[in-house]
Amino acid sequence: MTKAIMAAILSIALVSGYAAILQPAFAHAHTTLAVPDGPVAGHEIQLVLGHTSEPTYGAKPGVHDGKHNMEVRISDSATSLPVSGASLKADKYYFKDIRSFSRASSAERADEVVKGVTVGGVFGDPGHYVARQVQKEGIYGYRVYGTINYFGEGTVPIDSTVFCKSADGDTTKFNSPGWTGSFGCTEDVNDILFPKRNSDVTRIGTESGSAIQQVAVGTDVPQTGSKASGPAYGLLIGLPLAAAAGVFGWRSLKRKGDGQ
């Protein structure tokens, strides 16, 4: 009896641990879909949508790259097993701020709309799908549509829209029914700089790893592997030349002294 109980506890622990691995690290929006027909009619899947590397911040040269992919994770609701083989597209909506969002009568009136973006599967990570993007601060929403293959036993259609949650006001008016939870809207990375007056420069290494160049926030940053320039680089070049000249001069003087 004891062995049976221990085996049951171990099984629950393993399943719980696996489910924990599938859960996103940060807040995402969730919705549940049911298989409409076939031998597994009524079985449910969970679809989780958000951004990678949350919380999200807009791109700022020299400070943050703004790479926050739109991502979807799909799993079986009962077992948390990942669901692969989905064929998904997304329409992406962007509003620059809460005023622009509040004035819009539909998601199609966004400041920028991109349609028909492929949400592709991530190699080696079943049930994980992404659409790559670089963001700037603002309000993002996504309409996800397509079909989901439920372990070869049924097909689940999806056509649903959800927007991020903004600290500046309600952004749920264009959301489809059934979504719970939320993912955060993209903020200005300058809002988290501390201290403010001492955070307007960033230090980056050059290709040699020995020179340091200061670059003001908002300016272009030399790419990795490029040569340093400016006073720091001139100093690095000048010091060895000065040292070589000094040694050469000392040897010349020594030879003249020895010849006298």
Coordinates of C-alpha atoms in Angstrom, one line a residue:
M1 CA 0.0 0.0 0.0
T2 CA 2.8 2.4 0.9
K3 CA 4.6 1.7 -2.4
A4 CA 1.4 2.4 -4.3
I5 CA 1.0 5.8 -2.5
M6 CA 4.6 6.7 -3.1
A7 CA 4.2 5.9 -6.8
A8 CA 1.1 8.0 -7.1
I9 CA 2.8 11.0 -5.4
L10 CA 5.8 10.6 -7.7
S11 CA 3.6 10.6 -10.8
I12 CA 1.8 13.7 -9.6
A13 CA 5.1 15.5 -8.9
L14 CA 6.4 14.6 -12.4
V15 CA 3.3 15.8 -14.1
S16 CA 3.2 19.0 -12.0
G17 CA 6.8 19.7 -12.8
Y18 CA 6.3 19.2 -16.5
A19 CA 3.3 21.5 -16.4
A20 CA 5.4 24.2 -14.6
I21 CA 7.9 24.0 -17.4
L22 CA 5.2 24.7 -20.0
Q23 CA 4.0 27.8 -18.2
P24 CA 5.3 31.2 -19.4
A25 CA 7.7 33.0 -17.0
F26 CA 5.7 36.2 -17.1
A27 CA 2.1 37.3 -17.4
H28 CA 0.4 36.2 -20.6
A29 CA -3.3 36.0 -21.7
H30 CA -5.1 32.7 -21.8
T31 CA -8.0 31.2 -23.6
T32 CA -9.5 27.7 -23.8
L33 CA -10.8 26.1 -27.0
A34 CA -12.7 22.8 -27.3
V35 CA -12.5 20.2 -30.1
P36 CA -15.8 20.7 -31.9
D37 CA -16.4 17.2 -33.2
G38 CA -15.0 13.7 -33.9
P39 CA -13.9 11.0 -31.4
V40 CA -12.4 13.5 -29.0
A41 CA -15.2 16.1 -29.2
G42 CA -15.3 18.2 -26.0
H43 CA -11.6 17.8 -25.2
E44 CA -10.1 21.2 -24.5
I45 CA -6.8 22.9 -25.3
Q46 CA -5.3 26.0 -23.7
L47 CA -3.8 28.8 -25.8
V48 CA -1.5 31.2 -24.1
L49 CA -0.4 34.5 -25.9
G50 CA 2.0 37.2 -25.0
H51 CA 5.5 38.5 -25.6
T52 CA 8.9 37.0 -25.1
S53 CA 11.2 38.5 -22.4
E54 CA 8.5 40.3 -20.5
P55 CA 8.2 43.0 -19.3
T56 CA 8.6 44.6 -22.7
Y57 CA 10.5 47.8 -23.5
G58 CA 10.8 49.7 -26.8
A59 CA 14.0 49.7 -28.7
K60 CA 16.6 52.3 -27.7
P61 CA 19.9 52.3 -29.5
G62 CA 22.8 51.5 -27.1
V63 CA 20.4 50.6 -24.3
H64 CA 17.8 48.0 -25.3
D65 CA 17.2 46.1 -28.6
G66 CA 13.4 45.9 -28.3
K67 CA 13.2 42.3 -29.4
H68 CA 10.0 40.9 -28.0
N69 CA 8.5 38.3 -30.2
M70 CA 4.8 37.7 -30.2
E71 CA 4.5 34.1 -28.9
V72 CA 1.8 31.5 -28.6
R73 CA 1.9 28.3 -26.5
I74 CA -0.6 25.6 -27.0
S75 CA -1.2 22.6 -24.7
D76 CA -3.8 20.0 -23.7
S77 CA -5.9 21.4 -20.8
A78 CA -6.1 18.1 -19.0
T79 CA -2.5 16.8 -19.3
S80 CA -0.5 20.0 -20.1
L81 CA 1.1 18.1 -23.0
P82 CA 2.2 20.5 -25.8
V83 CA 0.1 20.5 -29.0
S84 CA 2.2 20.6 -32.2
G85 CA 1.2 21.0 -35.8
A86 CA -0.9 24.2 -35.6
S87 CA -1.2 26.3 -38.7
L88 CA -1.4 29.9 -37.4
K89 CA -1.5 33.4 -38.8
A90 CA -1.7 36.7 -37.0
D91 CA -2.9 40.3 -37.7
K92 CA -0.9 42.7 -35.6
Y93 CA -2.3 46.1 -34.4
Y94 CA -0.3 49.0 -32.9
F95 CA -1.5 52.1 -31.2
K96 CA 1.1 54.7 -30.1
D97 CA -0.7 55.6 -26.9
I98 CA -4.0 55.3 -24.9
R99 CA -5.5 58.4 -26.5
S100 CA -5.1 56.9 -30.0
F101 CA -6.6 53.6 -28.7
S102 CA -9.5 55.3 -27.1
R103 CA -10.4 57.2 -30.2
A104 CA -10.4 54.1 -32.4
S105 CA -13.8 52.5 -33.3
S106 CA -12.2 49.1 -34.2
A107 CA -8.8 47.4 -34.2
E108 CA -8.6 48.1 -37.9
R109 CA -8.3 51.8 -37.1
A110 CA -4.9 51.3 -35.3
D111 CA -2.0 53.5 -36.1
E112 CA -0.3 50.6 -37.8
V113 CA -1.7 47.3 -39.0
V114 CA 0.1 44.3 -40.4
K115 CA -1.9 41.3 -41.7
G116 CA -1.2 37.7 -42.4
V117 CA 2.0 37.2 -40.4
T118 CA 3.0 33.6 -40.1
V119 CA 3.2 32.4 -36.5
G120 CA 5.7 29.6 -36.9
G121 CA 6.7 26.7 -34.6
V122 CA 9.9 26.9 -32.6
F123 CA 12.3 24.0 -33.6
G124 CA 12.8 21.6 -30.7
D125 CA 10.1 23.2 -28.5
P126 CA 6.7 21.5 -29.2
G127 CA 3.6 23.7 -28.8
H128 CA 5.6 26.9 -29.0
Y129 CA 5.0 29.3 -31.8
V130 CA 6.4 32.8 -32.5
A131 CA 6.3 35.8 -34.9
R132 CA 9.5 37.7 -34.6
Q133 CA 9.5 41.5 -34.1
V134 CA 11.3 44.5 -32.7
Q135 CA 9.0 46.8 -30.6
K136 CA 8.7 50.4 -29.7
E137 CA 6.7 51.7 -26.7
G138 CA 2.9 51.6 -27.3
I139 CA -0.1 49.3 -27.3
Y140 CA 0.0 46.0 -29.1
G141 CA -2.9 43.7 -30.0
Y142 CA -3.1 40.4 -32.0
R143 CA -5.7 38.5 -33.9
V144 CA -4.7 34.9 -34.1
Y145 CA -6.4 32.6 -36.6
G146 CA -6.0 29.2 -38.2
T147 CA -6.3 25.6 -37.2
I148 CA -4.9 23.5 -34.4
N149 CA -4.3 19.7 -34.9
Y150 CA -5.3 17.9 -31.7
F151 CA -3.0 14.9 -31.7
G152 CA -4.3 13.8 -35.1
E153 CA -7.7 13.1 -33.6
G154 CA -9.5 16.4 -34.3
T155 CA -9.1 19.9 -35.6
V156 CA -9.7 23.0 -33.5
P157 CA -10.3 26.3 -35.4
I158 CA -9.3 29.6 -33.9
D159 CA -10.0 33.2 -34.7
S160 CA -9.6 35.4 -31.6
T161 CA -8.2 38.9 -30.8
V162 CA -6.5 40.1 -27.6
F163 CA -4.7 43.3 -26.6
C164 CA -2.0 44.0 -24.0
K165 CA -2.9 45.6 -20.7
S166 CA -1.9 49.2 -20.3
A167 CA -1.3 51.0 -17.0
D168 CA -2.7 54.2 -18.6
G169 CA -6.3 52.9 -19.2
D170 CA -8.6 50.1 -20.2
T171 CA -7.5 48.3 -23.5
T172 CA -10.0 45.4 -23.5
K173 CA -12.7 46.8 -25.8
F174 CA -11.4 44.9 -28.9
N175 CA -10.7 41.6 -27.1
S176 CA -12.7 38.5 -28.1
P177 CA -14.7 36.7 -25.4
G178 CA -12.9 34.0 -23.4
W179 CA -9.6 35.6 -22.6
T180 CA -8.3 35.7 -19.0
G181 CA -5.1 37.2 -17.7
S182 CA -3.1 39.6 -19.7
F183 CA 0.3 40.6 -21.0
G184 CA 1.8 44.0 -20.5
C185 CA 2.0 46.8 -23.0
T186 CA 5.4 48.0 -24.1
E187 CA 7.0 50.8 -22.1
D188 CA 9.7 53.3 -22.6
V189 CA 13.0 51.8 -21.3
N190 CA 14.0 55.3 -20.0
D191 CA 11.3 54.9 -17.4
I192 CA 13.4 52.4 -15.5
L193 CA 16.8 54.2 -15.7
F194 CA 18.3 54.8 -12.3
P195 CA 19.7 57.2 -11.3
K196 CA 18.2 59.4 -14.0
R197 CA 21.1 61.9 -14.4
N198 CA 23.8 59.2 -14.3
S199 CA 22.1 56.8 -16.8
D200 CA 22.4 58.9 -20.0
V201 CA 25.6 57.0 -21.1
T202 CA 26.3 53.4 -21.6
R203 CA 29.7 51.7 -21.6
I204 CA 30.6 49.2 -24.3
G205 CA 33.7 47.2 -25.1
T206 CA 35.6 47.4 -28.3
E207 CA 36.8 44.4 -30.3
S208 CA 40.0 44.2 -28.3
G209 CA 38.0 44.2 -25.0
S210 CA 40.4 46.7 -23.5
A211 CA 39.1 50.1 -24.7
I212 CA 35.9 51.6 -23.3
Q213 CA 33.8 54.1 -25.2
Q214 CA 31.0 56.2 -23.8
V215 CA 27.9 56.6 -25.9
A216 CA 25.0 58.8 -25.2
V217 CA 21.6 57.2 -25.0
G218 CA 19.7 57.6 -28.3
T219 CA 22.8 57.6 -30.5
D220 CA 24.1 54.9 -32.7
V221 CA 26.3 52.3 -31.0
P222 CA 29.2 50.7 -32.9
Q223 CA 28.5 47.1 -33.8
T224 CA 30.3 44.3 -32.1
G225 CA 33.6 43.7 -33.9
S226 CA 33.9 47.3 -35.2
K227 CA 37.0 49.4 -34.5
A228 CA 36.9 52.0 -31.8
S229 CA 37.3 55.6 -32.8
G230 CA 37.8 59.0 -31.2
P231 CA 40.2 60.0 -28.3
A232 CA 40.2 56.6 -26.7
Y233 CA 41.3 54.9 -29.8
G234 CA 43.9 57.6 -30.6
L235 CA 45.3 57.2 -27.1
L236 CA 45.7 53.4 -27.6
I237 CA 47.6 53.9 -30.8
G238 CA 49.7 56.8 -29.5
L239 CA 51.0 55.2 -26.4
P240 CA 52.8 52.3 -28.1
L241 CA 54.3 54.6 -30.7
A242 CA 55.6 57.0 -28.1
A243 CA 57.1 54.1 -26.1
A244 CA 58.8 52.8 -29.3
A245 CA 60.2 56.2 -30.1
G246 CA 61.5 56.6 -26.6
V247 CA 63.3 53.2 -26.7
F248 CA 64.8 54.0 -30.2
G249 CA 66.0 57.4 -28.9
W250 CA 67.6 55.9 -25.8
R251 CA 69.5 53.3 -27.8
S252 CA 70.8 56.0 -30.2
L253 CA 72.0 58.1 -27.3
K254 CA 73.7 55.0 -25.8
R255 CA 75.5 54.2 -29.0
K256 CA 76.9 57.8 -29.3
G257 CA 78.0 57.6 -25.6
D258 CA 79.8 54.3 -26.2
G259 CA 81.6 55.7 -29.2
Q260 CA 83.1 58.6 -27.4

